[in-house]
mmCIF file of C-alpha atoms and ligand atoms in Angstrom:
data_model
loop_
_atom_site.group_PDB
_atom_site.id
_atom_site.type_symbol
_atom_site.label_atom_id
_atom_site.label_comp_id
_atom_site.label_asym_id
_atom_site.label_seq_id
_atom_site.Cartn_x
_atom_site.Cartn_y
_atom_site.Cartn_z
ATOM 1 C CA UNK H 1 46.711 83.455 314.459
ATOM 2 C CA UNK H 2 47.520 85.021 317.383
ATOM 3 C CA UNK H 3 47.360 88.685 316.329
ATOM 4 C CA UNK H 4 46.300 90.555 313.124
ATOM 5 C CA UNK H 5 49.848 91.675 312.069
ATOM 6 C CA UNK H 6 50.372 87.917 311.587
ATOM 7 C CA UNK H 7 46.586 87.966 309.258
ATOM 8 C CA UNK H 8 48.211 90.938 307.460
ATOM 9 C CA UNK H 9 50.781 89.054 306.831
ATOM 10 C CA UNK H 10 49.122 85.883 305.600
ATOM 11 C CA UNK H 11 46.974 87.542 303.343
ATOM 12 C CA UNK H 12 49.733 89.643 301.764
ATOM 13 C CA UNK H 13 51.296 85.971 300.780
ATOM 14 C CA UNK H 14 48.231 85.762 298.971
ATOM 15 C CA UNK H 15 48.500 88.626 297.008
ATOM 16 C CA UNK H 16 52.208 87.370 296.286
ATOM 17 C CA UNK H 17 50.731 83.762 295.239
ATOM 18 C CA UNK H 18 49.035 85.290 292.952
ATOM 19 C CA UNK H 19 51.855 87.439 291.678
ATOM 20 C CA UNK H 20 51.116 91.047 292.686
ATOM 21 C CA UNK H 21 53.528 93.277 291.669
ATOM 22 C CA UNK H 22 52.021 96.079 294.035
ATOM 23 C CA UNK H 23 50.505 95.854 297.223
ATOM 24 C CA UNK H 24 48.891 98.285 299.675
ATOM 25 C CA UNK H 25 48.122 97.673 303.220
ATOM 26 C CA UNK H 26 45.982 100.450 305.168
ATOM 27 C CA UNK H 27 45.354 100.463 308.801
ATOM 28 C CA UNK H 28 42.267 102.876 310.289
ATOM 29 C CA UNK H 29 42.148 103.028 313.489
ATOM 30 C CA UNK H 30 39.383 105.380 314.616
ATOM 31 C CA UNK H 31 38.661 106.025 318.319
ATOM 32 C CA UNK H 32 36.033 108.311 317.382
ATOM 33 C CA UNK H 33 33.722 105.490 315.501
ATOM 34 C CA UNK H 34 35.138 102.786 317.577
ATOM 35 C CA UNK H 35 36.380 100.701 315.221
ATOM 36 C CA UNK H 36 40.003 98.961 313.541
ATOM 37 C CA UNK H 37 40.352 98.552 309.691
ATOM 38 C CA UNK H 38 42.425 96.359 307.413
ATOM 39 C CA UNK H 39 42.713 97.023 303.456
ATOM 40 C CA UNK H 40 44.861 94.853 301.438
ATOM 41 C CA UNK H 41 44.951 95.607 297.714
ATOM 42 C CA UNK H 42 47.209 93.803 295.696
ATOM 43 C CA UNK H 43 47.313 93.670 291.628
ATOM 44 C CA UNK H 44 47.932 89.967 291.262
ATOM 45 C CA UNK H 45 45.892 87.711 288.989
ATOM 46 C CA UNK H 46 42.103 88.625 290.802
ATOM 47 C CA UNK H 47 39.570 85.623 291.395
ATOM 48 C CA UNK H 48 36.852 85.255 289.211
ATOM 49 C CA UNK H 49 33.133 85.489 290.216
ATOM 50 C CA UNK H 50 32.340 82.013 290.734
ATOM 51 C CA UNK H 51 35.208 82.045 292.720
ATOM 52 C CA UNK H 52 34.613 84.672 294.429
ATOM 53 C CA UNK H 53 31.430 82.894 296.221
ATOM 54 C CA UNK H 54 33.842 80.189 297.662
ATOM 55 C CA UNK H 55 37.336 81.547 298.646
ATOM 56 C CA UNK H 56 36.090 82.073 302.442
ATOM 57 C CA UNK H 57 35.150 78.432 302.805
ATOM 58 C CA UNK H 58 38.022 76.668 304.442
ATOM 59 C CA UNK H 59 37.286 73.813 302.112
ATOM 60 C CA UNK H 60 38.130 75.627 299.003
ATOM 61 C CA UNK H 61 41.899 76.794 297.894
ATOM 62 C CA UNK H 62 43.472 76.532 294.169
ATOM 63 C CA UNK H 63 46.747 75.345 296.005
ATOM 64 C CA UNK H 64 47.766 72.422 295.466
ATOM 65 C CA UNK H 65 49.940 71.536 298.775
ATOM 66 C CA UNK H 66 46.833 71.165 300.736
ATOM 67 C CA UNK H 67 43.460 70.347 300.179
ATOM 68 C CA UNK H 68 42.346 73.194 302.805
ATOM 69 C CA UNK H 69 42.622 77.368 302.288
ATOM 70 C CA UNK H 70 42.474 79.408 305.835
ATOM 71 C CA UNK H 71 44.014 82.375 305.174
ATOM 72 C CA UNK H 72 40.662 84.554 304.173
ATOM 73 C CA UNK H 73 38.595 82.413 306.636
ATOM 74 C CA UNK H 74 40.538 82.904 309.850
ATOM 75 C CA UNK H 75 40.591 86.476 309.295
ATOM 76 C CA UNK H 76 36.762 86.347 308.213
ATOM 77 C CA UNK H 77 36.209 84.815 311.654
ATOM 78 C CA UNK H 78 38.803 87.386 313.635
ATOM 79 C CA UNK H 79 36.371 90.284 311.831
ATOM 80 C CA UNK H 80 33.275 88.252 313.181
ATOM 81 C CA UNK H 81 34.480 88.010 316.249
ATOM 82 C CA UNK H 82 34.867 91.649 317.111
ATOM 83 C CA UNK H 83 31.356 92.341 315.990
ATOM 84 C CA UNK H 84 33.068 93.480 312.197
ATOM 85 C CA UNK H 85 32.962 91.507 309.155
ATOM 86 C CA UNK H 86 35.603 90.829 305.986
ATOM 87 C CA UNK H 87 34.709 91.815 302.620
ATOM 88 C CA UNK H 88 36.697 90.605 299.527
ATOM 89 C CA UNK H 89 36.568 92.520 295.963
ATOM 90 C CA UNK H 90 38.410 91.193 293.165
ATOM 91 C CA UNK H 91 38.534 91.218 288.875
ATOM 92 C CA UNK H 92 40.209 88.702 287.439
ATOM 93 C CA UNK H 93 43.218 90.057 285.577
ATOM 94 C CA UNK H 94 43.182 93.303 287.624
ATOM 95 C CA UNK H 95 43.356 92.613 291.675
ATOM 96 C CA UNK H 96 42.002 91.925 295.007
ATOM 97 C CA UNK H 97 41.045 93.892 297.927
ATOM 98 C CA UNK H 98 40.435 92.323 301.261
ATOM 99 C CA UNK H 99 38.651 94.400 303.840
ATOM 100 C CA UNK H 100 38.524 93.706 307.455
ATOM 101 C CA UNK H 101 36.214 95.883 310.058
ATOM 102 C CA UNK H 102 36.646 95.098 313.591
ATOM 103 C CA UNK H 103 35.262 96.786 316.658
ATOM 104 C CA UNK H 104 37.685 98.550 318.265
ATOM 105 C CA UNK H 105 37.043 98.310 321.321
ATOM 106 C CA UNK H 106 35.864 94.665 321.436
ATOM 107 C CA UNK H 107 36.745 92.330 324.446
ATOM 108 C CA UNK H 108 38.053 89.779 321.870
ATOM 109 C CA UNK H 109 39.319 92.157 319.013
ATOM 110 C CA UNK H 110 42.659 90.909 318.438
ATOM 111 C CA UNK H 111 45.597 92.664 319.409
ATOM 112 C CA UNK H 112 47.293 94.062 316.452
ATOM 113 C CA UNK H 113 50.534 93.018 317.263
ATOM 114 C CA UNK H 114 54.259 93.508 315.166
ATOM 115 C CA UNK H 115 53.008 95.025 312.572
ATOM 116 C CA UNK H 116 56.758 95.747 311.764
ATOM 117 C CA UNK H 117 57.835 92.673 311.774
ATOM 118 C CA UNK H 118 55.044 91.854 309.303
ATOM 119 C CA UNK H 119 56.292 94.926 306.615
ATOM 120 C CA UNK H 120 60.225 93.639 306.934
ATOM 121 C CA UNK H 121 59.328 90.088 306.681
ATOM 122 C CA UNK H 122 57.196 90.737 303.223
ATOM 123 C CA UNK H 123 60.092 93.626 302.146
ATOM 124 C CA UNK H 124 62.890 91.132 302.787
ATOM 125 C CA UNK H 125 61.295 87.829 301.551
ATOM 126 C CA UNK H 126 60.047 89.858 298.027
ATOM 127 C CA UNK H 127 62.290 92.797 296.943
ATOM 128 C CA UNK H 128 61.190 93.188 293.663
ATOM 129 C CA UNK H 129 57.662 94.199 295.156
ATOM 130 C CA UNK H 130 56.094 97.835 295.165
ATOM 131 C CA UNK H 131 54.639 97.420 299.214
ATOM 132 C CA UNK H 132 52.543 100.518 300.132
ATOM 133 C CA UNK H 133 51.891 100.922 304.486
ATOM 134 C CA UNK H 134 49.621 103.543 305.458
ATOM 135 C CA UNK H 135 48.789 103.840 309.192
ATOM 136 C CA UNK H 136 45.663 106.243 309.725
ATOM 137 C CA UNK H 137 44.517 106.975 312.883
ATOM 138 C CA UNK H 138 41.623 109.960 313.713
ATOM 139 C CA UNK H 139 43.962 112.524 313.246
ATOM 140 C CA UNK H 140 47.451 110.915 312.554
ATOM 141 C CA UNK H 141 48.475 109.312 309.557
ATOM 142 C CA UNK H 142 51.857 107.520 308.314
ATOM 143 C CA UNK H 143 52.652 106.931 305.358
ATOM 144 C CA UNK H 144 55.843 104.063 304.122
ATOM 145 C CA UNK H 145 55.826 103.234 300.113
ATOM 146 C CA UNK H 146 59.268 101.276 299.088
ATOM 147 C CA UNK H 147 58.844 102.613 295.740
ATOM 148 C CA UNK H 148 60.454 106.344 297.882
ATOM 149 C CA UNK H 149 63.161 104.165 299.361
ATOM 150 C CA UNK H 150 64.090 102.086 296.074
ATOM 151 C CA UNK H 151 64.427 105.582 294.448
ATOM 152 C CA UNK H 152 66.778 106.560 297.550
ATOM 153 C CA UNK H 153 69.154 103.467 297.254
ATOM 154 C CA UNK H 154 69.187 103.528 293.337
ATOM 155 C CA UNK H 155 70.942 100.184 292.548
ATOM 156 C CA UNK H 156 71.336 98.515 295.813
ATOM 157 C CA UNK H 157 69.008 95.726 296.545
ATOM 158 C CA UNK H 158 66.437 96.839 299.367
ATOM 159 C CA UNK H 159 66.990 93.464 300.845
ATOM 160 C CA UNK H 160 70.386 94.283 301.553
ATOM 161 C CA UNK H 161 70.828 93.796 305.149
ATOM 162 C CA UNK H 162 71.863 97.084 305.670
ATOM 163 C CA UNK H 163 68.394 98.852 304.532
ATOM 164 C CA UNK H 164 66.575 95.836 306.193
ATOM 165 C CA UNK H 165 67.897 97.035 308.999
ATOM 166 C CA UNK H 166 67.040 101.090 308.445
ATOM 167 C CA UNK H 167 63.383 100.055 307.595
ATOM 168 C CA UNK H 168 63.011 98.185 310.685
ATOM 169 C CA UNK H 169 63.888 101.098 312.864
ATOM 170 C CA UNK H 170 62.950 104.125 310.423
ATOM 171 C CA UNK H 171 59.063 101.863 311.096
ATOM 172 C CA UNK H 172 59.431 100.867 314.677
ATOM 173 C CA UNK H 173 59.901 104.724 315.240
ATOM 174 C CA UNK H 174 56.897 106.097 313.943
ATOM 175 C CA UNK H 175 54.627 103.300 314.151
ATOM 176 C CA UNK H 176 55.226 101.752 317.389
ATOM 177 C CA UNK H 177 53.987 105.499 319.181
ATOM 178 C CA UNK H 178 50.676 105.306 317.048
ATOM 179 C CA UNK H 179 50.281 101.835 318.571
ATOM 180 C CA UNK J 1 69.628 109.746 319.155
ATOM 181 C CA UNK J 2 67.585 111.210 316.736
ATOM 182 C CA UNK J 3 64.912 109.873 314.652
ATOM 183 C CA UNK J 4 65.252 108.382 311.340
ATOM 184 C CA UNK J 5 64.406 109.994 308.446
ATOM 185 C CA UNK J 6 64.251 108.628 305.069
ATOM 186 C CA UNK J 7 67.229 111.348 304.297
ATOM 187 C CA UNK J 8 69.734 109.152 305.690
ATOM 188 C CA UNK J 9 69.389 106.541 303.560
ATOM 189 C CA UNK J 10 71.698 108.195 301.273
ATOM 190 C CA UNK J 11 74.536 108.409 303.608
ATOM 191 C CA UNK J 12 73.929 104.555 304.373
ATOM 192 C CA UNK J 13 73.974 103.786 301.014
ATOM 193 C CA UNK J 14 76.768 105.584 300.174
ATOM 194 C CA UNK J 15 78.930 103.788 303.311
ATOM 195 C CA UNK J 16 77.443 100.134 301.885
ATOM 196 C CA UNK J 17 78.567 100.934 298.361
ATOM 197 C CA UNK J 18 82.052 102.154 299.820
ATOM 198 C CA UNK J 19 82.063 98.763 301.406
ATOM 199 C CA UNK J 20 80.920 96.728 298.504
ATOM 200 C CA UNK J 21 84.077 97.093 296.414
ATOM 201 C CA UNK J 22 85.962 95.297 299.063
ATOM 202 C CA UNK J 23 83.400 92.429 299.072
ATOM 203 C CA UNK J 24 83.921 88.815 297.702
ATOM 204 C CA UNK J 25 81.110 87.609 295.185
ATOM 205 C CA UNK J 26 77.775 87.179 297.209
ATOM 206 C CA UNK J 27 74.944 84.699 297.615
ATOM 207 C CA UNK J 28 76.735 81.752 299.044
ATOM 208 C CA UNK J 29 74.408 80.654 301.695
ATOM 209 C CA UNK J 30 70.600 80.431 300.618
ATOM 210 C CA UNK J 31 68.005 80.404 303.378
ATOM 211 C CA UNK J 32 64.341 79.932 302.603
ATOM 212 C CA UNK J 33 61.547 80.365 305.206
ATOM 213 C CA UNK J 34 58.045 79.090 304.507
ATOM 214 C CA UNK J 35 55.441 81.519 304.506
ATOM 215 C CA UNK J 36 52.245 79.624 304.235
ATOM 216 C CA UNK J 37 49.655 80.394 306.629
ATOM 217 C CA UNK J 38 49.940 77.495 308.814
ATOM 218 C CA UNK J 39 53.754 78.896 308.870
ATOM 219 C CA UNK J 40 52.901 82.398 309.984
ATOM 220 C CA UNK J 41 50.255 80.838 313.039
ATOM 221 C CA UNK J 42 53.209 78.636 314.317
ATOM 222 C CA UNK J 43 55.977 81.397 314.308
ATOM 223 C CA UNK J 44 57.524 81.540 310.637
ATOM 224 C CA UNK J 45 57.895 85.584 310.871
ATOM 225 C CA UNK J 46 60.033 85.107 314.249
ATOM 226 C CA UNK J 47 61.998 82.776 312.335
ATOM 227 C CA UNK J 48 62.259 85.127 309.929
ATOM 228 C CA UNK J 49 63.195 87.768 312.296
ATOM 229 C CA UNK J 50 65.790 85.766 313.678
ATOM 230 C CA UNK J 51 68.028 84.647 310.991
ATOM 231 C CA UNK J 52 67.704 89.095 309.594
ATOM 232 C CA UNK J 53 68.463 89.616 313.214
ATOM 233 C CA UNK J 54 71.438 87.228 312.878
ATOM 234 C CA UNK J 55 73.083 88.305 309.252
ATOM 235 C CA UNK J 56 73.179 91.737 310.936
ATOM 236 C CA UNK J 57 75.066 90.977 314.226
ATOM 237 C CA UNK J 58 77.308 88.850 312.307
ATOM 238 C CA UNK J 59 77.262 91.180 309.912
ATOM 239 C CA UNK J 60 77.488 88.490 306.899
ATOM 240 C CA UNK J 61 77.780 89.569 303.276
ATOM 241 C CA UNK J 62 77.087 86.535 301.108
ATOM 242 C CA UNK J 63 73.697 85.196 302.770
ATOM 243 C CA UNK J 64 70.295 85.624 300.812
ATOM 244 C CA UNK J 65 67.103 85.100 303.065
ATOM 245 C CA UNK J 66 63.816 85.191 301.449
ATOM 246 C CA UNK J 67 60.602 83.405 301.362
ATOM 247 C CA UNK J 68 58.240 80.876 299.781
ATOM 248 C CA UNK J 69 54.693 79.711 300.153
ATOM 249 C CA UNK J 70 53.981 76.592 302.318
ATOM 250 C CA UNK J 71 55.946 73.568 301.963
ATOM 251 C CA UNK J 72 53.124 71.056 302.508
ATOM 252 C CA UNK J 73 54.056 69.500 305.836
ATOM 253 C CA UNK J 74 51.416 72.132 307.653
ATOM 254 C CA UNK J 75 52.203 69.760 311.125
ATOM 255 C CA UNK J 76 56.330 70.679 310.810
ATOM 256 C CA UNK J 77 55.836 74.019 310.632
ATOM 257 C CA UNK J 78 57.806 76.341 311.126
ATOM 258 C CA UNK J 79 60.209 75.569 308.180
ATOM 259 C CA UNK J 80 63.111 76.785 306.826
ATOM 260 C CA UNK J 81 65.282 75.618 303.705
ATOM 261 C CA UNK J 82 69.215 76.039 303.953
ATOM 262 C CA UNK J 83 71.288 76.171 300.867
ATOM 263 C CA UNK J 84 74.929 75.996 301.489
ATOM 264 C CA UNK J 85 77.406 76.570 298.548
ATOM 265 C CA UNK J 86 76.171 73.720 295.835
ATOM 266 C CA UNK J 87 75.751 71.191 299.066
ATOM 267 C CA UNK J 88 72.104 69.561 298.505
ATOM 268 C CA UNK J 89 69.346 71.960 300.465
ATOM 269 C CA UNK J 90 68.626 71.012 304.407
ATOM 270 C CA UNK J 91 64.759 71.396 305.136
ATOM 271 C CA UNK J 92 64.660 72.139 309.148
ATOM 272 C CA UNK J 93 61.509 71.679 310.876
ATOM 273 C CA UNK J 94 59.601 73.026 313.793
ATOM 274 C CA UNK J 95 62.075 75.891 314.234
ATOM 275 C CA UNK J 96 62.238 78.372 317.063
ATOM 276 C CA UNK J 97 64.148 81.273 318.036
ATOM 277 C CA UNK J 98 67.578 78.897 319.635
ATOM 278 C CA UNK J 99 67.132 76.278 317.013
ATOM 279 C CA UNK J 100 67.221 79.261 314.393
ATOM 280 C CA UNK J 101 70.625 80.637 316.208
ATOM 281 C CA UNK J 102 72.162 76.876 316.256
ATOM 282 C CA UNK J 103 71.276 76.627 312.392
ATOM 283 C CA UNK J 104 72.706 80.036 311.547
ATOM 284 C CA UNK J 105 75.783 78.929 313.915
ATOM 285 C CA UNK J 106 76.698 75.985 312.360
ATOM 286 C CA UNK J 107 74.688 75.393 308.653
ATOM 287 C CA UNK J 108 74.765 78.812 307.554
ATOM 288 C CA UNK J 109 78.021 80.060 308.929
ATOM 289 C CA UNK J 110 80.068 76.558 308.756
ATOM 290 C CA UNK J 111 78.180 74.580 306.210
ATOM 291 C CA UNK J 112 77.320 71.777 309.100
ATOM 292 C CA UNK J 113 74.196 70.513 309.107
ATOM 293 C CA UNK J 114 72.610 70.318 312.199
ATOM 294 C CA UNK J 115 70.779 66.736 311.959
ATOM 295 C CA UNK J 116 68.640 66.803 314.645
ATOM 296 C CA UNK J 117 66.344 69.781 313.598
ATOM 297 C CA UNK J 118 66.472 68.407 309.998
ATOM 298 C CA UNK J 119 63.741 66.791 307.872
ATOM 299 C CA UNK J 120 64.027 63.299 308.111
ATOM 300 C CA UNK J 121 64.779 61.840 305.087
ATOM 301 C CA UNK J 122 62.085 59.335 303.646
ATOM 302 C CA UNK J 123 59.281 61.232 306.069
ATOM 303 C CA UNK J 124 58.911 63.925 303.695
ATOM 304 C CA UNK J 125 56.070 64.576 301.001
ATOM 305 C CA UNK J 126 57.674 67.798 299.405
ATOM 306 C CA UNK J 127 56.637 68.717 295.828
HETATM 307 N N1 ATP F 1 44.853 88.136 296.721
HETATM 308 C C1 ATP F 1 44.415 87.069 296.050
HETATM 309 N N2 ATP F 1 44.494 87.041 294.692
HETATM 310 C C2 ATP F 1 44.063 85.964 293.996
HETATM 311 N N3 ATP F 1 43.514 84.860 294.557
HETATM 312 C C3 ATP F 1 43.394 84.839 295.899
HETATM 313 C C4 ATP F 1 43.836 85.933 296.718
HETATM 314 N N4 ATP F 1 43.579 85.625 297.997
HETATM 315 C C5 ATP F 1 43.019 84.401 297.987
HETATM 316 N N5 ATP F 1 42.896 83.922 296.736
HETATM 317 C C6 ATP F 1 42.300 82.624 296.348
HETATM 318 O O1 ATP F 1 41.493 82.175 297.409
HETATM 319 C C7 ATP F 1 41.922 80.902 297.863
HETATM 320 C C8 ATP F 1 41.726 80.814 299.360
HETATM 321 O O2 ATP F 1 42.623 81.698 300.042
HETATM 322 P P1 ATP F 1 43.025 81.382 301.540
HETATM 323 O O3 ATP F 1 44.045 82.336 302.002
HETATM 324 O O4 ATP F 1 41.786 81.311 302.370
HETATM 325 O O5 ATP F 1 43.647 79.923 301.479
HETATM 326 P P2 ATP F 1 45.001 79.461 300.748
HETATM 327 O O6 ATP F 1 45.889 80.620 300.529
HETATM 328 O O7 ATP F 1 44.595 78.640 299.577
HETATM 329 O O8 ATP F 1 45.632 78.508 301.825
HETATM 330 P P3 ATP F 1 46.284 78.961 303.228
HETATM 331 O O9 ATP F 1 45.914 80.415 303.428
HETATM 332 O O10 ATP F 1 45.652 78.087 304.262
HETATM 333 O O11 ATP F 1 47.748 78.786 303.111
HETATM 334 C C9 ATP F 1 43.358 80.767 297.404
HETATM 335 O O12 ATP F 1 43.722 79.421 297.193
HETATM 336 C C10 ATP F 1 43.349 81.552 296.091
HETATM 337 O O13 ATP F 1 42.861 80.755 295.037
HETATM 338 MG MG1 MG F 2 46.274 82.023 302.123
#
């Protein structure tokens, strides 16, 4: 993976694999203790303990398409990389919450890249999903939650090209300067 | 021009319901891109980029993008799925921006495939 917008990405598909209905991705960025988080909480179908001990091993997935998972371990090895680490949490039956640290100011911290691309593609590929975005920074925080614009457009669908398009600007604008 | 605020979503929604009487029935054209994560590291979200980018400018009313997990050919990747009318799906392989511009060109807006970025049929191990 190339950047972490594209990890974001990937493990938000997990969360929709395992049929989360809400999702919320957070962003820290904190020049002050030098370091870049990643939260992504979803309330899909959670991974039981046993589980729990094996989802980062590249040899273990419950999908059936491939006999190899690499979602959770790239990112685990992104975190590594940048002197952070990735922590998972999940229930079964209630959710999962991945948690990336990185070092901010690491030589080989990963850029974070289009992170709006990554918002627009989940929005338009799963409309009937809740998708909170919160961009914190030391003294700056953002703040996108679909559930506001669903209530804006009432019955139109928020994949409609036409909103697609609004949320890709309406994000670019205010994230893009916290970049 | 000034920013965006979430505010003017109601004047855009307004103009697309205006608009929507005048419409034909949508959802003609199905495209599907594959999202798995060997997708996303060889450039699924630019595909999917591309073919948003490309309803708007052509500003077409009866396409529905959306996405699906991995398609189990990790190697072909990126991959999109076009459903035209009730012709049988094309899978296209190892997409990229100008082969995502041909496709929308001629599959999505004509209904022609275009062969040489499709699947091969009998190479494929889909479920
Ligand atoms: N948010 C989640 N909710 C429930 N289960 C999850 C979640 N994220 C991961 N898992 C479980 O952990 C496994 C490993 O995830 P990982 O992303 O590493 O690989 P994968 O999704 O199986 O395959 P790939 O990411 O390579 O497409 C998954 O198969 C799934 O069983
Ligand atoms: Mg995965």
């Amino acid at each position: 993976m190339e950047d972490l917008s594209l990890h974001i990405l990937d493990i938000a598909e997990n969360s929709i694999n395992a049929g989360a209905k809400n999702i919320e991705i957070v962003i820290t960025d904190s020049l002050s203790n030098d370091l870049l988080t990643i939260e992504i909480k979803d309330d899909g179908k959670g991974i039981d303990a046993e589980a729990q001990q094996k989802v980062m091993d590249p040899f273990y997935t419950t999908r059936t398409t491939r006999k190899v998972g690499l979602g959770l371990a790239l990112l685990e090895e992104a975190a590594k990389d940048a002197d952070g680490q990735l922590k998972l949490e999940s229930e079964l039956g209630k959710g999962t919450k991945v948690y990336a640290v990185f070092r901010l100011s690491h030589i080989d911290r990963k850029p974070i890249g289009n992170i709006v691309d990554t918002i627009v593609t989940i929005i338009a590929g799963n409309p009937e999903l809740n998708l909170k975005f919160i961009y914190k920074q030391d003294d700056n925080k953002f703040v996108f939650d679909t559930t506001e614009i669903k209530n804006r457009i009432g019955d139109l669908e928020i994949n409609s090209i036409e909103i697609i398009k609004f949320i890709h600007q309406y994000l670019s604008e205010n994230v893009n300067k916290l970049l | 021009m000034a920013k965006l605020k979430i505010e003017d979503l109601d004047k855009i929604t307004e103009d697309v319901r205006r608009k929507m009487t005048i419409r034909e029935g949508g959802g003609n054209v199905k495209i599907t891109v594959h999202m798995g994560t060997c997708g996303i590291a060889a450039g699924a979200r630019t595909v999917m980029s591309v073919f948003l980018k490309e309803i708007e400018t052509h500003n077409v009313k009866d396409v529905i993008i959306t996405t699906s997990g991995c398609a189990g050919l990790c190697s072909k990747e990126p991959m999109a799925t076009v459903e035209f009318g009730d012709q049988a799906p094309v899978k296209y392989i190892e997409l990229n921006e100008n082969k995502v511009k041909k496709i929308f060109d001629d599959h999505v807006l004509k209904g022609k495939f275009v062969t040489e970025y499709a699947l091969s049929i009998g190479s494929e191990r889909i479920q």
